[in-house]
CSV table of C-alpha atoms in Angstrom, one decimal:
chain,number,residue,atom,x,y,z
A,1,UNK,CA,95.7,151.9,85.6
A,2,UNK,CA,98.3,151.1,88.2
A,3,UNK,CA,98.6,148.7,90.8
A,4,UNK,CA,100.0,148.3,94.2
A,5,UNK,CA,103.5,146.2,94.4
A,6,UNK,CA,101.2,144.2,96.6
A,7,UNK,CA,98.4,143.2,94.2
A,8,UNK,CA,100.1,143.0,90.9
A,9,UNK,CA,98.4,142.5,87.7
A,10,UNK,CA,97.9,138.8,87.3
A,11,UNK,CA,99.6,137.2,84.1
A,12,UNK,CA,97.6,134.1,85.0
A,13,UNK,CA,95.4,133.6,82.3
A,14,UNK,CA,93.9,129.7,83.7
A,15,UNK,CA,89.8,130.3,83.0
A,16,UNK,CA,87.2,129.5,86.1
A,17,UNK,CA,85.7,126.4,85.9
A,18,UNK,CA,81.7,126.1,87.3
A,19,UNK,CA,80.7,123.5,89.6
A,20,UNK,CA,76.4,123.0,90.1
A,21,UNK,CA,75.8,123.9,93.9
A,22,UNK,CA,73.1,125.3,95.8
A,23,UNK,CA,73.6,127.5,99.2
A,24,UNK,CA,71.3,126.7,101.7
A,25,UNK,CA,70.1,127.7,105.6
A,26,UNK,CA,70.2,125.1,107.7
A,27,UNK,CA,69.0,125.7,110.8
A,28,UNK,CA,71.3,128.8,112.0
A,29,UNK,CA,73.9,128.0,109.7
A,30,UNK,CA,74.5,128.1,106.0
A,31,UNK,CA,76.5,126.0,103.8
A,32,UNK,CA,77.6,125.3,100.4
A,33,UNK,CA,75.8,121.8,99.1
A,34,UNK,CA,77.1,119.9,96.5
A,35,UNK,CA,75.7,116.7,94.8
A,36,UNK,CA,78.9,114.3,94.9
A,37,UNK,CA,78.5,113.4,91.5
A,38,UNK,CA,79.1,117.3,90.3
A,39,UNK,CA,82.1,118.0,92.0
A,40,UNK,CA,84.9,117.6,89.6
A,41,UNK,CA,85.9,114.4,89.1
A,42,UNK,CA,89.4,114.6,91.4
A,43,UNK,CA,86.8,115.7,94.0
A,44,UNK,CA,84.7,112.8,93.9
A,45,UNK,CA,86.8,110.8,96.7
A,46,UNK,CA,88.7,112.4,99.5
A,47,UNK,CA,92.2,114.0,99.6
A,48,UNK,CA,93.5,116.8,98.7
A,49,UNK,CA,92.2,118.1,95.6
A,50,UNK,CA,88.7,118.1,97.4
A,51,UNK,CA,89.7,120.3,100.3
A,52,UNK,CA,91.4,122.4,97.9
A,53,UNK,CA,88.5,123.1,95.5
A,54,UNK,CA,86.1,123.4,98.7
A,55,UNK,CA,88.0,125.9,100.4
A,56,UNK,CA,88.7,128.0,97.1
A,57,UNK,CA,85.0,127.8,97.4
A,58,UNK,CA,84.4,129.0,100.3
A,59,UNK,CA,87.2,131.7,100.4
A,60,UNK,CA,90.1,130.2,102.9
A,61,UNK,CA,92.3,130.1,103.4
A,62,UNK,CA,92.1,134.3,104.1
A,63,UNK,CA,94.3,135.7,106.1
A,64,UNK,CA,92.4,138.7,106.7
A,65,UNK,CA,89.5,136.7,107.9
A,66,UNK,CA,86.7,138.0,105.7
A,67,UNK,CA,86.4,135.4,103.1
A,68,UNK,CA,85.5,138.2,100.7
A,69,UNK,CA,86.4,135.8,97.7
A,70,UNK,CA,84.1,133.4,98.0
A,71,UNK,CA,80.7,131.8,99.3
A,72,UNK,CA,81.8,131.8,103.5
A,73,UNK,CA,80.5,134.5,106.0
A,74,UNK,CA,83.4,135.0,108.1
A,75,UNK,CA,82.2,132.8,110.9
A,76,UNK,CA,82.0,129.4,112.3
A,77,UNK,CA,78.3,129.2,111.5
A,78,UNK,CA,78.6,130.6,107.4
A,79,UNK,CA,81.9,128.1,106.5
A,80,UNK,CA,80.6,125.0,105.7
A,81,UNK,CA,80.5,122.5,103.1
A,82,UNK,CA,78.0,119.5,102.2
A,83,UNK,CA,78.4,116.9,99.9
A,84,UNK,CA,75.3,113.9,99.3
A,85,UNK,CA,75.4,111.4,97.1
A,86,UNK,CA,72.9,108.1,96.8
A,87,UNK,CA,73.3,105.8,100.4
A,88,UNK,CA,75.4,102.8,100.2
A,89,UNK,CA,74.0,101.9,103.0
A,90,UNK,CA,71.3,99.5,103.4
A,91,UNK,CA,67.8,101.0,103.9
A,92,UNK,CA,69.1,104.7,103.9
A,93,UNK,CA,68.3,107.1,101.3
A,94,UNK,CA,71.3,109.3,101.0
A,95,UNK,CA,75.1,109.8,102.2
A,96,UNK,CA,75.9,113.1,104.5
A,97,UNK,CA,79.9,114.3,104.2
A,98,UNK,CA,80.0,117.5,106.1
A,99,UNK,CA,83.3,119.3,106.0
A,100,UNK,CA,84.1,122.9,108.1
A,101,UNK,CA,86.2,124.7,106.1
A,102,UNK,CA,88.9,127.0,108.7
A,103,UNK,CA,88.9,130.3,108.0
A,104,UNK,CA,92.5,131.7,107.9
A,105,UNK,CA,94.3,128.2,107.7
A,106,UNK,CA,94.4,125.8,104.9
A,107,UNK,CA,92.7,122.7,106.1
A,108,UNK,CA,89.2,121.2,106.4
A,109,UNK,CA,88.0,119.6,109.5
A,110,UNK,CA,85.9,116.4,108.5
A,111,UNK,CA,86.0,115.0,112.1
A,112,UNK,CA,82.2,115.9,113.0
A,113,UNK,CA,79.3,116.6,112.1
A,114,UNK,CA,76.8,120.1,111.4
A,115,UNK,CA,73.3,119.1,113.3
A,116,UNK,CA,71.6,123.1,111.3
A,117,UNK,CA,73.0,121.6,108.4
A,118,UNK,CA,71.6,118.5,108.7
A,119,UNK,CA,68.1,120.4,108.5
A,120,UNK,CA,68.4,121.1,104.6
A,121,UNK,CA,69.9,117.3,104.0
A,122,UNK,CA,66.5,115.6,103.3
A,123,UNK,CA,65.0,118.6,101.2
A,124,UNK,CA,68.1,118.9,98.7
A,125,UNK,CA,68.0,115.0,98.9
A,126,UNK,CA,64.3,114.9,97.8
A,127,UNK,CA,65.3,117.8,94.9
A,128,UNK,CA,68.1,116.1,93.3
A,129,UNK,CA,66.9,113.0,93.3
A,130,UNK,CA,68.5,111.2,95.9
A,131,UNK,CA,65.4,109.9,97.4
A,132,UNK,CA,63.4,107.0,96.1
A,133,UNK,CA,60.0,109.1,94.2
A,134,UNK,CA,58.1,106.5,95.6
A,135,UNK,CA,58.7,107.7,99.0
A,136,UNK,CA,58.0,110.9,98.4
A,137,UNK,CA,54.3,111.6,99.1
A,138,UNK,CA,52.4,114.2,97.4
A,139,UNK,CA,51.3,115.7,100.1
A,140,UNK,CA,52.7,115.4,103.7
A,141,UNK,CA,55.7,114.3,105.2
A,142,UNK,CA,58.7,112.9,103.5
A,143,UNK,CA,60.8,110.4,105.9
A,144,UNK,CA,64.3,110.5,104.7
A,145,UNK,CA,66.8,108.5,106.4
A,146,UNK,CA,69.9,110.1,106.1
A,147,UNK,CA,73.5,108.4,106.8
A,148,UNK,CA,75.7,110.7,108.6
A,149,UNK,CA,79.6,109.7,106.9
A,150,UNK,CA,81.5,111.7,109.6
A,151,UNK,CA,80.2,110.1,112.5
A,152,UNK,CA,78.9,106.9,111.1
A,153,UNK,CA,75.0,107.9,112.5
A,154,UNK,CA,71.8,107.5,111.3
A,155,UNK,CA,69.2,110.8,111.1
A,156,UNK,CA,65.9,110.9,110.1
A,157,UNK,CA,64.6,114.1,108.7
A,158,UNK,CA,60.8,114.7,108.4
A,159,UNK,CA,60.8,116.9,105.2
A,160,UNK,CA,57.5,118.5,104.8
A,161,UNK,CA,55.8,118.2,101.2
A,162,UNK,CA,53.3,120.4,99.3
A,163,UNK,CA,52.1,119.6,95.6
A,164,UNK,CA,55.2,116.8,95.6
A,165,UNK,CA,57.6,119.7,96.3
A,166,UNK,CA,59.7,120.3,99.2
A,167,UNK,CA,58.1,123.5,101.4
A,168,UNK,CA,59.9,125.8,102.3
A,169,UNK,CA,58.2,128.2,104.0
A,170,UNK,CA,55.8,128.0,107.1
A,171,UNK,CA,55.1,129.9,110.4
A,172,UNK,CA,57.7,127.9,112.4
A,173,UNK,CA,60.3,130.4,113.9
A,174,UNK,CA,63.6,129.4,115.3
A,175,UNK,CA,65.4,131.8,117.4
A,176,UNK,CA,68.7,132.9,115.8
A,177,UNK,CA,66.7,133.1,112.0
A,178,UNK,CA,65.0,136.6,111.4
A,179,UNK,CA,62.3,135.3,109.2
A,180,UNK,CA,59.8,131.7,110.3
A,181,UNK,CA,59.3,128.9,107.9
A,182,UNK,CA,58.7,125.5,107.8
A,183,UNK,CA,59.5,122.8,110.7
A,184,UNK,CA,62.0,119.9,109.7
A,185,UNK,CA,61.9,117.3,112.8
A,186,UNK,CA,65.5,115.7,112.9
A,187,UNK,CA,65.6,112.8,115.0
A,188,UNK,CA,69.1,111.9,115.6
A,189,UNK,CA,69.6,108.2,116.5
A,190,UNK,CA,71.9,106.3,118.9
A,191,UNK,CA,73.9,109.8,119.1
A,192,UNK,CA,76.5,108.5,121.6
A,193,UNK,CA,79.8,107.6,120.5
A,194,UNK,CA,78.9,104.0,120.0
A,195,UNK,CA,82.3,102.5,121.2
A,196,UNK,CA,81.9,102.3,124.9
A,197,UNK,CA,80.1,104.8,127.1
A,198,UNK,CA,79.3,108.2,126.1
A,199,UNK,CA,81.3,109.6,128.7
A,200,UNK,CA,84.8,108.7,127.4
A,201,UNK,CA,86.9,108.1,130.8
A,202,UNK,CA,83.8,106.2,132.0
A,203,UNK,CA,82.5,109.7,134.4
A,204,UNK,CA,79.9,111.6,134.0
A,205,UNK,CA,81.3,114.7,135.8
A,206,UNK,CA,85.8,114.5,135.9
A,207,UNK,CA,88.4,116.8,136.7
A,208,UNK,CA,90.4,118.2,134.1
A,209,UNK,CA,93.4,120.2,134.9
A,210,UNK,CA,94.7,122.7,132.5
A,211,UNK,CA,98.8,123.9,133.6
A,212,UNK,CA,99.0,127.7,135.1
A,213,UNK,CA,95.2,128.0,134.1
A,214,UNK,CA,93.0,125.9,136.8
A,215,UNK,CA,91.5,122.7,137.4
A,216,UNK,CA,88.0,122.2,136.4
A,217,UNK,CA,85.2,120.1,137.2
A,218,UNK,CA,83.7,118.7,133.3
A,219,UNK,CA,81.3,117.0,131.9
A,220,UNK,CA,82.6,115.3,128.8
A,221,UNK,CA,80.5,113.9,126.4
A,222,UNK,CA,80.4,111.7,122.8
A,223,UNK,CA,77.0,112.2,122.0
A,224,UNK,CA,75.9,114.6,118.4
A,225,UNK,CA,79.5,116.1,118.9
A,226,UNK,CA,82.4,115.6,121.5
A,227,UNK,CA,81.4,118.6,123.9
A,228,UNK,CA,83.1,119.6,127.0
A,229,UNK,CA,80.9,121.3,129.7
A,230,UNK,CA,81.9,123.4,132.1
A,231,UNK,CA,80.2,125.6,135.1
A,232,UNK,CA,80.1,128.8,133.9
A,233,UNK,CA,81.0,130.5,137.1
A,234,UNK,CA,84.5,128.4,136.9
A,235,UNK,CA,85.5,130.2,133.8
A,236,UNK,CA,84.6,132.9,134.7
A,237,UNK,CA,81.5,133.7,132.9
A,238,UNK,CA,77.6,134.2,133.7
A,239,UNK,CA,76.2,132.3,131.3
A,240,UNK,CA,74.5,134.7,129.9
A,241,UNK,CA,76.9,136.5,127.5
A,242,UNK,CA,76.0,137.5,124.2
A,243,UNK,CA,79.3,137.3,121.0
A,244,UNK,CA,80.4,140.4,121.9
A,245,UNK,CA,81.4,139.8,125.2
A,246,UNK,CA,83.7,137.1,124.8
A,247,UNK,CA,84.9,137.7,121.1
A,248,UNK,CA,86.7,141.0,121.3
A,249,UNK,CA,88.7,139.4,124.3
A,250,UNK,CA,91.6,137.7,122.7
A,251,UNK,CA,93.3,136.7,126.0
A,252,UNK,CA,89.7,135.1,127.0
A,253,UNK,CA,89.7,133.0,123.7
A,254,UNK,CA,93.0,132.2,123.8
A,255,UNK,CA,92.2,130.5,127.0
A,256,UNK,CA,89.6,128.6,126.2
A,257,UNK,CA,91.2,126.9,123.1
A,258,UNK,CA,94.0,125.7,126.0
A,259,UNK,CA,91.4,124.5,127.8
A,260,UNK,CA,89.6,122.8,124.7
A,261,UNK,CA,93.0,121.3,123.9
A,262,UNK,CA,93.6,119.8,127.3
A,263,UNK,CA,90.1,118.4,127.0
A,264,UNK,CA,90.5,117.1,123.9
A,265,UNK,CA,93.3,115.0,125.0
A,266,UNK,CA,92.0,113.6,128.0
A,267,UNK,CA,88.6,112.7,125.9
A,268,UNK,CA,91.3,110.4,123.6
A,269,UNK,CA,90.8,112.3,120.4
A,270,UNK,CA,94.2,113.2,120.3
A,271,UNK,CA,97.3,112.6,121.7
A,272,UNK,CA,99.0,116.0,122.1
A,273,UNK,CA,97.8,119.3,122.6
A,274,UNK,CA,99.5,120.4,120.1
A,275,UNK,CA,97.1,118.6,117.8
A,276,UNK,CA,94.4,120.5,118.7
A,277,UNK,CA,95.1,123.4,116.2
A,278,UNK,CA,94.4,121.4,113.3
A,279,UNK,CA,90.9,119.9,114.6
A,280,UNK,CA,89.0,123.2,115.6
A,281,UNK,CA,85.5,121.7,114.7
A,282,UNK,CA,85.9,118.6,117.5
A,283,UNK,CA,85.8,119.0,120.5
A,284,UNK,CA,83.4,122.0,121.1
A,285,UNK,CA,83.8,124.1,124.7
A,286,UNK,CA,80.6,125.1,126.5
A,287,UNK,CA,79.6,126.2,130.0
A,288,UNK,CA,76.2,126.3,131.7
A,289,UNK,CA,74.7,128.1,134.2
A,290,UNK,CA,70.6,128.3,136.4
A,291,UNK,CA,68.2,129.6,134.5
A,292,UNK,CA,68.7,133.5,134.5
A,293,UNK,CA,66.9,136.6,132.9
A,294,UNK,CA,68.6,138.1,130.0
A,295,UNK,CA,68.7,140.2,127.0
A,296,UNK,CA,69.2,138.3,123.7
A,297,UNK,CA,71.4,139.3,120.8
A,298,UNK,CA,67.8,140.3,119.2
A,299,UNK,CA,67.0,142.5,122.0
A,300,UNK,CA,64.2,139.7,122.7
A,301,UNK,CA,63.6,139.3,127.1
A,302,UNK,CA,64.5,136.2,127.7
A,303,UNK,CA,63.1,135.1,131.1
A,304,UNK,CA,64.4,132.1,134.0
A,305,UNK,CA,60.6,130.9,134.0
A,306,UNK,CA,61.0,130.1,130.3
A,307,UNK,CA,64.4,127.9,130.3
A,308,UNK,CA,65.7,125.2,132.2
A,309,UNK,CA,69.5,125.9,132.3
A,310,UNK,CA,71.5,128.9,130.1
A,311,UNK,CA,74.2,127.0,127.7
A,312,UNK,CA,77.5,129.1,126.1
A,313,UNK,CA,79.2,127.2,123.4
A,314,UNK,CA,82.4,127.8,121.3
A,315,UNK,CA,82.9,127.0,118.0
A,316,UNK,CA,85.6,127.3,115.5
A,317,UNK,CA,87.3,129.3,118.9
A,318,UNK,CA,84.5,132.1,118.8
A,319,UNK,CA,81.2,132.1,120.8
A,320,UNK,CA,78.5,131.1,118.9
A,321,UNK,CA,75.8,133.2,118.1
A,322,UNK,CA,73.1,130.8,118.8
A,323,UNK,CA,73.9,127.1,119.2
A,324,UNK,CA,75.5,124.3,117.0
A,325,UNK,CA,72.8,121.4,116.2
A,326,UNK,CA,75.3,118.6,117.6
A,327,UNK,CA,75.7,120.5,120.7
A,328,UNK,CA,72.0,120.6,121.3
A,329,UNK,CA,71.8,116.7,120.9
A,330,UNK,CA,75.2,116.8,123.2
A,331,UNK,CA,72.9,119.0,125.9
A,332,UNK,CA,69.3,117.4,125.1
A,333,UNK,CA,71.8,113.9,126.2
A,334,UNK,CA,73.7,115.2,128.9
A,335,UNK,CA,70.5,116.9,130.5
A,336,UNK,CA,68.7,113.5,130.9
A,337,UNK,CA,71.9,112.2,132.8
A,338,UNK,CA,70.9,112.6,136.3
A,339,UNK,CA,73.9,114.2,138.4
A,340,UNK,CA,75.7,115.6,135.0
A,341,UNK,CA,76.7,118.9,134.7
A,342,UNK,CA,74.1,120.4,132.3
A,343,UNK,CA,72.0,118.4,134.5
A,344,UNK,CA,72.6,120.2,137.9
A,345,UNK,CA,72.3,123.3,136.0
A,346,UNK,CA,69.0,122.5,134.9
A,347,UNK,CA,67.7,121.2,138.4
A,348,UNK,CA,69.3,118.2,138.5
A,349,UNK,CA,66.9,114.7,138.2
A,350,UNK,CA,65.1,112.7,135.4
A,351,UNK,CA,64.0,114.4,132.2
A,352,UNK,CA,63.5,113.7,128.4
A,353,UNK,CA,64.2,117.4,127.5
A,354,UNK,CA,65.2,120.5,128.2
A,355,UNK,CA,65.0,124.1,126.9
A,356,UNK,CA,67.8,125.9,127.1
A,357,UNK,CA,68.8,129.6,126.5
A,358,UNK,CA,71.5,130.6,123.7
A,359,UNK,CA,72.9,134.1,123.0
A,360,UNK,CA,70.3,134.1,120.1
A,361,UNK,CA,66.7,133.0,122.2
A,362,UNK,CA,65.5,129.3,123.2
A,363,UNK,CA,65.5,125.9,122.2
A,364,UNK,CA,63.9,122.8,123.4
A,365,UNK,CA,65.3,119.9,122.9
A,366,UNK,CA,64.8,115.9,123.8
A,367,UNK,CA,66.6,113.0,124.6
A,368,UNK,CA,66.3,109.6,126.3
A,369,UNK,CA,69.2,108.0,128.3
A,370,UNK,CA,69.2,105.2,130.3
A,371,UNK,CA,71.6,103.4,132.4
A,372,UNK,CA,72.7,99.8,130.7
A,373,UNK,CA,74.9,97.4,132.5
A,374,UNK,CA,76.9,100.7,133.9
A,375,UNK,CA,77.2,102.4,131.2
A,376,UNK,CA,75.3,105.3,130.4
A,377,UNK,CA,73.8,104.9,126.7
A,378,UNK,CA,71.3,107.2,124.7
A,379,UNK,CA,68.7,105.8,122.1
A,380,UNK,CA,67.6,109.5,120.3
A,381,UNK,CA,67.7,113.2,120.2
A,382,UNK,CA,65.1,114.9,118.6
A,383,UNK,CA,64.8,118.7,117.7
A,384,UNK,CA,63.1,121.2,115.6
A,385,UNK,CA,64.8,123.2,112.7
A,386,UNK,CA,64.3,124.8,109.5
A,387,UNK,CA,66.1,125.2,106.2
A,388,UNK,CA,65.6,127.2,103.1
A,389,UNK,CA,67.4,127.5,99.8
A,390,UNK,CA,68.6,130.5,99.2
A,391,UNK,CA,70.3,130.7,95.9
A,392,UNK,CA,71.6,127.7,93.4
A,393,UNK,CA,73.2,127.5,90.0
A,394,UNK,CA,77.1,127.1,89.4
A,395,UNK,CA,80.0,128.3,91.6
A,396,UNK,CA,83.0,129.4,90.1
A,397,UNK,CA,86.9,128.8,90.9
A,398,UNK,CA,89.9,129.3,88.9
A,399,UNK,CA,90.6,126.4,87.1
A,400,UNK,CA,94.4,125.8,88.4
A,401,UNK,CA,92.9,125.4,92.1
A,402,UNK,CA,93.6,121.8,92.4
């Protein structure tokens, strides 16, 4: 048998090791979940080891973008990884540590949170044991309050119980997930930042200016996720493009991740653009538009009389192909702040939710905001989502990964 001078035989003979994991869809996303207390034990607390082993899990870093060597999908929405562990928190039941794993670069971004994710938090909390028994019902709902490590946050997911087992399946259908199953209401409390207003320079609508690009008008925003809005029509877009009208164009991407990085300064959360490269999860980009008719990615008629505003969001520097959990909480937010821009988009005035329209269908989403002492504050976003397991036992990586 011969092989290339670029693959060589390998004289490594290091075994894999197995580590118990379960891969789960969370809301349109999936994600690799581990119970902390699995991982190996140089994975148990931050560093290095632990990006190391999650990304060899995962498949990056790949150069050639596929992940073909391990559990990611290629995309934004597919390279994620979840580790949960018993609260230390007083009167929470379990510990959320999200990390997005890059694709072609060696690093994981633990500066945010996943909000799809967080849909399939409570359920393999109730099936490891994370949660209490004796506030699990036999039948009904199971309330678990979830502490979000990332962003310091409280959620509460309402886990729906059959026969003392998590269900799974149901008639609920989310646009973006071929096949229904059943609701998981996540209410997402005090979202904003928490350290000031929500709106990081103090405006609800600024200026940002981006050198031998343009100067924008932007709604900036610390609420599920940092998120940047933009009129659509300012950067050029409809808001009503589908993934494959703004991911084949390079030069478009490439100029919104300036744009992102400009942003991301003046919201604080760094102090050079240059940083920006090596925190793609935080801040996202998005741009809304008026309701409009369109065509979704399904081929499902998506019409004006059905959505308040059309919302575009980037992740990871590709559109998404639906929309990110935290940036629903960051619209639901923003749209109940009179004269923001999601808000104009939507109409403009009061409102505790909105539906919005995504390359993928519709969402509806709530909020409440209210003006305190100046300052803009929001009390909780609330949202519907799904999650199934789709396959668990042990994941393998080669034993020298860390």
């Amino acid at each position: 048998m011969s092989q290339s001078a670029n693959n060589p035989v390998s004289n490594n003979k290091v075994p894999q090791i197995k580590i118990p994991a379960t891969y789960i869809r969370g809301g349109t996303s999936k994600g690799v979940f581990f119970n902390l207390t699995d991982l190996p034990e140089a994975a148990q607390v931050a560093g290095e080891a632990r990006d190391k082993i999650l990304q060899r899990v995962i498949g990056s870093p790949d150069p050639y973008g596929q992940q073909i060597d391990g559990m990611g999908g290629a995309t934004s929405s597919t390279s994620k990884t979840v580790i949960l562990s018993k609260s230390e928190q007083p009167n929470h039941d379990v510990d959320y540590l999200f990390g997005q794993v890059a694709i072609d670069k060696a690093f994981v971004d633990w500066s945010g949170n996943c909000g799809n994710l967080t849909a399939a938090v409570g359920a393999f909390a109730i099936s490891k044991g994370l949660v209490d028994v004796a506030r699990v019902p036999e039948n009904g709902i199971c309330v678990v309050r979830i502490w979000q490590k990332n962003i310091k946050k409280t959620i509460i997911a309402h886990v729906p119980i059959t026969n003392g087992e998590v269900q799974e399946t149901g008639d609920f259908e989310l646009d973006g997930v071929t096949f229904p199953a059943a609701e998981v209401v996540i209410e997402f409390m005090d979202p904003a930042d928490g350290e000031g207003s929500m709106f990081p320079t103090g405006n609800v609508v600024d200026t940002l200016d981006v050198p031998n690009i343009g100067t924008f008008k932007v709604t900036m925003i610390n609420a599920g996720i940092p998120t940047m809005f933009f009129n659509a029509a300012d950067l050029g877009f409809k808001g009503t493009e589908l993934q494959r009208d703004v991911n084949t164009d390079a030069a478009t991407l490439e100029r919104l991740e300036t744009i992102r990085a400009y942003g991301a300064v003046k919201m604080g959360l760094i102090k050079d653009i240059s940083e920006a490269a090596a925190r793609q999860h935080t801040p996202k980009i998005a741009f809304v538009a008026a309701p409009t008719d369109y065509t979704a990615s399904s081929g499902k008629q998506i019409s004006a009389s059905d959505i308040d505003v059309c919302v575009r969001a980037v992740s990871m520097g590709k559109l998404h192909h639906a929309m990110m959990g935290t940036a629903s909480v960051a619209i639901a937010t923003a749209a109940a702040v009179t004269g923001s821009l999601v808000n104009l988009a939507a109409g403009g005035g009061e409102r505790d939710a909105v539906t919005f329209g995504h390359p993928s269908g519709t969402l509806r989403v709530g909020a409440a905001a209210a003006l305190v002492d100046g300052q803009w504050t929001a009390t909780k976003a609330v949202m519907s989502r799904s999650a199934r397991v789709i396959m668990e036992g042990m994941v393998r990586i080669p034993g020298d990964t860390f």
